[in-house]
Short mmCIF file of C-alpha atoms and ligand atoms in Angstrom, two decimals:
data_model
loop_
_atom_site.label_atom_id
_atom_site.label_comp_id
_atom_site.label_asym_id
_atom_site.label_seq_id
_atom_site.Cartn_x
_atom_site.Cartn_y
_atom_site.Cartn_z
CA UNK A 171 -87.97 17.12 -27.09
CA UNK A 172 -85.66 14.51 -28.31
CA UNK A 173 -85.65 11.21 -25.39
CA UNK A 174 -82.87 9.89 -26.92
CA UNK A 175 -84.62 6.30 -26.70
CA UNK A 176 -84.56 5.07 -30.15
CA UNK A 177 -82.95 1.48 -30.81
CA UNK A 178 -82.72 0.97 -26.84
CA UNK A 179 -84.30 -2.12 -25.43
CA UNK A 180 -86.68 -2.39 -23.00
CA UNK A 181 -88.45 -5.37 -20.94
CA UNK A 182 -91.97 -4.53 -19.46
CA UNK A 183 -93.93 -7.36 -17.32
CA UNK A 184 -97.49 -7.02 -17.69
CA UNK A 185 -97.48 -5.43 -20.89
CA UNK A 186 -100.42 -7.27 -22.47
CA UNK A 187 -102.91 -4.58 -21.30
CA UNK A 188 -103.74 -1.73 -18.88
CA UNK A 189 -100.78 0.30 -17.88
CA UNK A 190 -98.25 -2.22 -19.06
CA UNK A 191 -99.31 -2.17 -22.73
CA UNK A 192 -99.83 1.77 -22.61
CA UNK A 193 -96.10 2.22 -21.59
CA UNK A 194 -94.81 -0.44 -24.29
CA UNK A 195 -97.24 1.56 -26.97
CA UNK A 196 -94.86 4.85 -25.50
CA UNK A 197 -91.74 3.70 -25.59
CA UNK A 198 -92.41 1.73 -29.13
CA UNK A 199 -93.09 5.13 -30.22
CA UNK A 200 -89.85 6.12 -29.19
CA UNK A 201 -88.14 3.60 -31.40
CA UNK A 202 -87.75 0.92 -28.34
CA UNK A 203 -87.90 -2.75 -29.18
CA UNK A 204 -89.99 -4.68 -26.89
CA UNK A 205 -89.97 -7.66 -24.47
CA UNK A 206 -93.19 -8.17 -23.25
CA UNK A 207 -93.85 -10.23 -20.46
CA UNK A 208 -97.61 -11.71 -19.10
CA UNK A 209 -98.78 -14.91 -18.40
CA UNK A 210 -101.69 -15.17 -21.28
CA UNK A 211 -99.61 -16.27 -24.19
CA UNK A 212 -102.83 -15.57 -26.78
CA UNK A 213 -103.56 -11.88 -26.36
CA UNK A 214 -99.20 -11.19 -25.51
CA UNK A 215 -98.65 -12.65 -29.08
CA UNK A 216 -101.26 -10.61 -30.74
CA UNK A 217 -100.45 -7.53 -29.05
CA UNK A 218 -96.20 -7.63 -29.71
CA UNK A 219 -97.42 -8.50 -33.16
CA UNK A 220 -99.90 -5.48 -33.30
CA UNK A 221 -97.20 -3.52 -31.94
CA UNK A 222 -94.37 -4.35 -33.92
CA UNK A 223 -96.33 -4.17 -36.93
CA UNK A 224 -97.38 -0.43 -36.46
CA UNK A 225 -94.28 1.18 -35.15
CA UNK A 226 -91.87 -1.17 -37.01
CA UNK A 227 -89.91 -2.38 -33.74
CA UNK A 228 -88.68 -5.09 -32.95
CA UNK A 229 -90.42 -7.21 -30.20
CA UNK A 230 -90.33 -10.74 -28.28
CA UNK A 231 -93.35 -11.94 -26.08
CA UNK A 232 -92.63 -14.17 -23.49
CA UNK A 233 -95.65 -15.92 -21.72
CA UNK A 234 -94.38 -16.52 -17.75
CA UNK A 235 -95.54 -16.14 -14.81
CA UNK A 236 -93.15 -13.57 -12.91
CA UNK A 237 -94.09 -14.95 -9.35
CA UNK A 238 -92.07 -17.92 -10.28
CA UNK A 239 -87.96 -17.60 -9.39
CA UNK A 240 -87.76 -20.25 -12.86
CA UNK A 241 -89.83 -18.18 -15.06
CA UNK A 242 -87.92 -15.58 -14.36
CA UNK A 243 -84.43 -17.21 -14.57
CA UNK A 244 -85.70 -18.48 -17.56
CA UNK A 245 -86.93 -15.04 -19.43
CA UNK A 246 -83.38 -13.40 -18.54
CA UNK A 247 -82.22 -16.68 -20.48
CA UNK A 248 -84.09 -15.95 -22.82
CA UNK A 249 -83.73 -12.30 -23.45
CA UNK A 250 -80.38 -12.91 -23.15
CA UNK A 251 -80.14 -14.84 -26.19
CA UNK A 252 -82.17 -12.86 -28.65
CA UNK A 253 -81.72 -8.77 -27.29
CA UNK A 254 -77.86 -9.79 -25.67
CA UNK A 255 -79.92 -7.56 -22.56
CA UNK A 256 -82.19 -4.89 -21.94
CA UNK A 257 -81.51 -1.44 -21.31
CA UNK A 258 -84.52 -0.63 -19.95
CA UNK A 259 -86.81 -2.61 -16.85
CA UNK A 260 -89.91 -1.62 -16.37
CA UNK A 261 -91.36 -3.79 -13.36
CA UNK A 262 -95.60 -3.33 -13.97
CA UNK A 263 -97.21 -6.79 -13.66
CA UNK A 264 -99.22 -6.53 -10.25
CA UNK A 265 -102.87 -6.75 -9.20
CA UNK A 266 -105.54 -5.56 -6.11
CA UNK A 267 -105.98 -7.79 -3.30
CA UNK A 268 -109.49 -7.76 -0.83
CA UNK A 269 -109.12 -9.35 2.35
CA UNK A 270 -108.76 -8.68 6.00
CA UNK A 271 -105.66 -8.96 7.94
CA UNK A 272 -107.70 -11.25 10.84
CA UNK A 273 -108.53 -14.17 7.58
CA UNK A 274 -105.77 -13.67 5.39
CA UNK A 275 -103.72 -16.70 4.90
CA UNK A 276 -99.64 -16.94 4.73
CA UNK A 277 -100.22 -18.43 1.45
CA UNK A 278 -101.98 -15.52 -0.39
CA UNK A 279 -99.38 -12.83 1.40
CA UNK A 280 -96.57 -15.28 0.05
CA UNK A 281 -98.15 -14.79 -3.46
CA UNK A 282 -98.19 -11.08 -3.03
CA UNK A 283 -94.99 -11.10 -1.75
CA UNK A 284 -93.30 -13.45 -4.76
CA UNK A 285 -95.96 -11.05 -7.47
CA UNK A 286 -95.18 -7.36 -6.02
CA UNK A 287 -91.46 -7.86 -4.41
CA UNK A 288 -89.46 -11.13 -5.21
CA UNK A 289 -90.26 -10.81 -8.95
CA UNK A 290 -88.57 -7.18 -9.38
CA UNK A 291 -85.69 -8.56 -6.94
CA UNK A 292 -84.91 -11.05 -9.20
CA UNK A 293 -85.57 -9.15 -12.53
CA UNK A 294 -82.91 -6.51 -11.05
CA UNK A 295 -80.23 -9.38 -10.19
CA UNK A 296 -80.65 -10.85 -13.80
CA UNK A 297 -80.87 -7.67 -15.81
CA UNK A 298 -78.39 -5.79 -14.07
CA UNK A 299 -74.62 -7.63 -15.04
CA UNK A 300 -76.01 -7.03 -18.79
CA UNK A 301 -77.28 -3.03 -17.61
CA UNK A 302 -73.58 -2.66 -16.83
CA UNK A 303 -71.97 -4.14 -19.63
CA UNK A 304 -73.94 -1.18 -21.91
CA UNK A 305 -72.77 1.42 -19.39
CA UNK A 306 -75.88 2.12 -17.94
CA UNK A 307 -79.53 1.50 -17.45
CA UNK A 308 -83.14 2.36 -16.12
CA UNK A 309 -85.46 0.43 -13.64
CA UNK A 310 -88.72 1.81 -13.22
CA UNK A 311 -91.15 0.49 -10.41
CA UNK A 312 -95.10 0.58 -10.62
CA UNK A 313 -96.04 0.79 -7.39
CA UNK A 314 -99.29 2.75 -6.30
CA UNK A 315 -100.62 5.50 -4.38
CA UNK A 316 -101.44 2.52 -1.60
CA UNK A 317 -97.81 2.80 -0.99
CA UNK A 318 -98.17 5.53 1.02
CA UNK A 319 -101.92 6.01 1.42
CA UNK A 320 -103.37 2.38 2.12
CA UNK A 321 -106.99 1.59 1.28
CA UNK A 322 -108.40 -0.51 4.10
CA UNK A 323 -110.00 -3.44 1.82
CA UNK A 324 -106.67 -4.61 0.79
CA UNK A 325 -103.67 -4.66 3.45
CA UNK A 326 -101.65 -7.19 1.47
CA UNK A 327 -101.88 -4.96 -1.63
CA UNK A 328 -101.07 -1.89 0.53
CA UNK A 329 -98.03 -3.83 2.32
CA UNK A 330 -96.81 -5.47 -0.87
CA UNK A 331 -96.23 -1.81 -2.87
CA UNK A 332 -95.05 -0.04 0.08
CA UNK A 333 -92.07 -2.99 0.23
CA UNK A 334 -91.72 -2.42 -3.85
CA UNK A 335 -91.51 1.22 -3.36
CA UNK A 336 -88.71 1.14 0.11
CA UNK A 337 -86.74 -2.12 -2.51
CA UNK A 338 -86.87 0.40 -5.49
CA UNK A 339 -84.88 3.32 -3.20
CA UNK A 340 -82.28 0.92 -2.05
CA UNK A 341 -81.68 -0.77 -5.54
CA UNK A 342 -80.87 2.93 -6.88
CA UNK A 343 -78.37 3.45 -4.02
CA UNK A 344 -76.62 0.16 -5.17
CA UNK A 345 -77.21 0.77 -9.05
CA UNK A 346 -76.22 4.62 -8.90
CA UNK A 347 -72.40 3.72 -9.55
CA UNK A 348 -73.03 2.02 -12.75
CA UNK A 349 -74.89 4.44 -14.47
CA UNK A 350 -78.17 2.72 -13.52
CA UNK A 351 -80.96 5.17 -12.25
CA UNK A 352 -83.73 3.45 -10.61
CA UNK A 353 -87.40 4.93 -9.56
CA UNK A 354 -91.03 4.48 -9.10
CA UNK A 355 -94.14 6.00 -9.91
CA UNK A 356 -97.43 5.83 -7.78
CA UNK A 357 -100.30 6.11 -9.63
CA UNK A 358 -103.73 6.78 -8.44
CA UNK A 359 -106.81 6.06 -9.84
CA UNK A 360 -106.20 4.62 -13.80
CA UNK A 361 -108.91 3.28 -16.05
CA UNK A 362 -107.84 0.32 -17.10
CA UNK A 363 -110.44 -2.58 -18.67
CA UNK A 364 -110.06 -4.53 -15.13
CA UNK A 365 -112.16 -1.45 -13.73
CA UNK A 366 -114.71 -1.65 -15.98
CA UNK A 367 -115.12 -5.20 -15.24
CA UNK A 368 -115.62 -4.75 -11.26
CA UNK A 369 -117.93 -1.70 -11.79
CA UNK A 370 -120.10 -3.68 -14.41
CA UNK A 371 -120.21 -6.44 -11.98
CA UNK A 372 -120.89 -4.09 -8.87
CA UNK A 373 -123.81 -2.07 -10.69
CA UNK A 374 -125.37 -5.54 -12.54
CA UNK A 375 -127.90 -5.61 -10.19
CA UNK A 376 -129.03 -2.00 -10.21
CA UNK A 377 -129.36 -1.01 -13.34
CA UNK A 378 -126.12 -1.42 -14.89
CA UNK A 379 -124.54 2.04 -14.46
CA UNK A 380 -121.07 1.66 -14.12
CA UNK A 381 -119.60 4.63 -16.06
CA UNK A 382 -122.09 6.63 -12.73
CA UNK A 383 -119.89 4.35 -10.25
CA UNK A 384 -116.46 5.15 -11.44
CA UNK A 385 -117.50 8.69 -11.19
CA UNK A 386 -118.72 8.46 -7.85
CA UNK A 387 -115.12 6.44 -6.94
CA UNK A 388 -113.16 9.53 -8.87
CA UNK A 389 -115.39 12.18 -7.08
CA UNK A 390 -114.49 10.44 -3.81
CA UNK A 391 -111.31 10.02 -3.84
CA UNK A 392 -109.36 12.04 -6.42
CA UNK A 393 -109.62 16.61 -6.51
CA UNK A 394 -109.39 16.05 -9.40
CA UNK A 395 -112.38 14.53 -10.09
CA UNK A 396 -111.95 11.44 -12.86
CA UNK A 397 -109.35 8.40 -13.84
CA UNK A 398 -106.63 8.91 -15.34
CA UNK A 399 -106.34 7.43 -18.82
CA UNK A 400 -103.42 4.74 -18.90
CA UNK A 401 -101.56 6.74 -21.34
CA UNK A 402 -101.71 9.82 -19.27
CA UNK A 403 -99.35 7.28 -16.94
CA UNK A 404 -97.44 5.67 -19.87
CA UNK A 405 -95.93 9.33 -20.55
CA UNK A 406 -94.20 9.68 -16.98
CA UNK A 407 -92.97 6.38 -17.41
CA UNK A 408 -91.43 6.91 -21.27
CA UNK A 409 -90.54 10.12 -19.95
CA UNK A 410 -88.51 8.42 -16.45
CA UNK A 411 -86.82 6.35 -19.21
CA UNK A 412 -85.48 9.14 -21.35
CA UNK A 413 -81.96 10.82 -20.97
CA UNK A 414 -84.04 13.99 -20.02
CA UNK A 415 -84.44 12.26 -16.62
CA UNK A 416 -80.89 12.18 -16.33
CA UNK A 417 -80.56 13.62 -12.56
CA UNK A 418 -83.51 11.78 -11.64
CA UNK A 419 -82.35 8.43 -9.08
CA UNK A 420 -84.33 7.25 -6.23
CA UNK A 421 -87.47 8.60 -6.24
CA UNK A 422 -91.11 8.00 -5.79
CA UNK A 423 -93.47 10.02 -7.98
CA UNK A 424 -97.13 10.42 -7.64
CA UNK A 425 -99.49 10.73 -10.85
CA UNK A 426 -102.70 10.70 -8.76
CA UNK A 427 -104.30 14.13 -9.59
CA UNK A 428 -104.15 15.02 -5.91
CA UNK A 429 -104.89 12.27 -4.36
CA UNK A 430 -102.43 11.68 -2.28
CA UNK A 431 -103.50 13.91 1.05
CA UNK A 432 -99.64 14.32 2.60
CA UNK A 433 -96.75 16.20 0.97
P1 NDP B 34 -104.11 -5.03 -15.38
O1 NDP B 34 -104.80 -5.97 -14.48
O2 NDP B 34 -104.89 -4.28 -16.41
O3 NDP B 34 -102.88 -5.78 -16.09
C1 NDP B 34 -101.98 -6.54 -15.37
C2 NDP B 34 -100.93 -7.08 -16.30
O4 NDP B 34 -100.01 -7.88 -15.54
C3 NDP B 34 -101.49 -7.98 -17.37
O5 NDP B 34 -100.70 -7.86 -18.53
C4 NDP B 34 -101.35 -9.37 -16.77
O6 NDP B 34 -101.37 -10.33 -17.79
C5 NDP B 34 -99.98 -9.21 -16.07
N1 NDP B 34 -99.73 -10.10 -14.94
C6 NDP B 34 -100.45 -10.22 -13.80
N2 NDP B 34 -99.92 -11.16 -13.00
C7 NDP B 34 -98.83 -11.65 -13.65
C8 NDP B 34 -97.88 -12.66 -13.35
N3 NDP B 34 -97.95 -13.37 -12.22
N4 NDP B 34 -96.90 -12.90 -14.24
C9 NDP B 34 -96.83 -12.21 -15.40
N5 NDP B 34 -97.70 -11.23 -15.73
C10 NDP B 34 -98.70 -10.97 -14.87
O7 NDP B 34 -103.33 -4.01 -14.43
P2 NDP B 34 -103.18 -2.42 -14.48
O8 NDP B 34 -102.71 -1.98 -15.81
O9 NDP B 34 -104.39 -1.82 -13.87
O10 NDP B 34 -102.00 -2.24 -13.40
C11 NDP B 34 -100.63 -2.36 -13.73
C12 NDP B 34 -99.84 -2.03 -12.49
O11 NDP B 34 -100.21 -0.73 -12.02
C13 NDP B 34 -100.10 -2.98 -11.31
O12 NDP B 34 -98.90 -3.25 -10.64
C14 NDP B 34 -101.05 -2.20 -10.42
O13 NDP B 34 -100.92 -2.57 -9.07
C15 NDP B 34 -100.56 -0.78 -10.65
N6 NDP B 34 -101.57 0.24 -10.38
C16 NDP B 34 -102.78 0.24 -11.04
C17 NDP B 34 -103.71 1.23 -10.78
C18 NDP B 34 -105.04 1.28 -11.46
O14 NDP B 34 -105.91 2.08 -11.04
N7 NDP B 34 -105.27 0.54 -12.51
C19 NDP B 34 -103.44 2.27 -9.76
C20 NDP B 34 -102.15 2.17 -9.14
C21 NDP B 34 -101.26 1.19 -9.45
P3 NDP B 34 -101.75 -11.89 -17.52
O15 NDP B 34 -103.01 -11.88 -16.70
O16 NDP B 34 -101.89 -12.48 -18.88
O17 NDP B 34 -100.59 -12.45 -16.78
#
């Protein structure tokens, strides 16, 4: 199947690892140069280096913190400068919450808020004048499966990507007319390193099983039965990107082996 994706640009945030670095590993693949945005300049550099050493791309890393309105006004700046624009947005940078709605302060939903919402608003109002200018474009959303099925440890999480998801179906009705398709994807359960981390942590004190925890989360919660691997996500995404998802505008698309329990 030819994606038609080679010598496009495309900007990822959180691309340093997990999902994020799995989709810019795709679409590098594809023949996309690469801005990748994350806030830990170290392993960013190593892994656009990495990256555009093995697929022979081009790619920028830009160390930010997309929370911030200035970081942001300051990566279109500088995308601008060395791409001329992006073709491609992927918004991916995002992380769990744990709290209660009775203790949780103002100040850690406002983070949420800026982290999950604000940063793709402002992403969308920087990228898209230059989206136009090429005749056309792609914004992709990582939301989750808490979008629509919350789980009760983290409202502000489940609030957050539910907001994401409703701001990604209006930006496609205003982007439609310019050749712009905009969607998300909802994954479920994906085995990324951060994970492993909270199972080792969780099983330290008995006995150290965490590959027997994650199994126990998968058995609970997804039919079928294990984490997906992040490249098994990275291929909707490359494929959402590619002209052979040309009808496809203003949707939400699970990747959650079942585990969403509506239609
Ligand atoms: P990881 O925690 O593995 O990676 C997060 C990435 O985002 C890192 O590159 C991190 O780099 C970057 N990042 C975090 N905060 C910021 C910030 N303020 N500014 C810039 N970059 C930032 O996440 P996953 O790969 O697991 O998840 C990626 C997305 O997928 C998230 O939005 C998550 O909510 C969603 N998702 C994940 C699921 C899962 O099971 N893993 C399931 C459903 C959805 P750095 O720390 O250096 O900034």
């Amino acid at each position: 199947m030819n994606l038609e994706l080679d010598g496009k640009t495309a900007l990822i945030t959180g691309a340093s690892v997990g999902i994020g670095l799995a989709i810019a590993e795709g679409l590098a693949a594809e023949g996309v140069n690469l801005v990748l945005v994350a806030r830990n300049k170290e392993r960013l550099d190593q892994e656009a280096a990495r990256i555009a050493d093995y697929y022979k791309i081009k790619t920028l890393g830009i160390a930010v913190n997309i929370a911030s309105a200035s970081d942001v006004k300051e990566t279109v700046r500088l995308v601008e400068e060395r791409f001329g624009g992006i073709d491609i947005l992927i918004n991916n940078a995002g992380t769990g919450s744990n709290e209660t709605i009775a203790e949780a302060t103002d100040e850690k939903w406002q983070l949420y808020w800026e982290l999950h919402v604000m940063a793709a608003v402002r992403l969308a109002r920087g990228f898209m004048p230059t989206m136009k200018r090429r005749g056309g474009g792609v914004i992709l959303h990582n939301a989750s499966i808490c979008a629509a099925q919350p789980l009760w440890y983290e409202p502000i999480y489940n609030v957050t990507k539910a907001a994401l998801m409703m701001f990604s179906k209006v930006l496609a009705h205003e982007a439609i007319d310019h050749n712009i398709r905009v969607n998300t994807v909802n994954p479920g359960l994906v085995l990324t390193p951060d994970w492993i981390k909270t199972a080792k942590e969780l099983t330290e004190k008995s006995g150290g099983d965490w590959q027997a925890y994650l199994n126990g989360v998968a058995e609970e919660h997804a039919p079928i039965k294990r984490f997906a691997s992040p490249k098994e996500i990275a291929d909707f995404f490359v494929f959402l990107c590619s002209a052979r998802a040309s009808y496809s505008s203003g949707s939400a698309y699970y990747v959650d082996g079942g585990m969403l329990k509506t239609v």
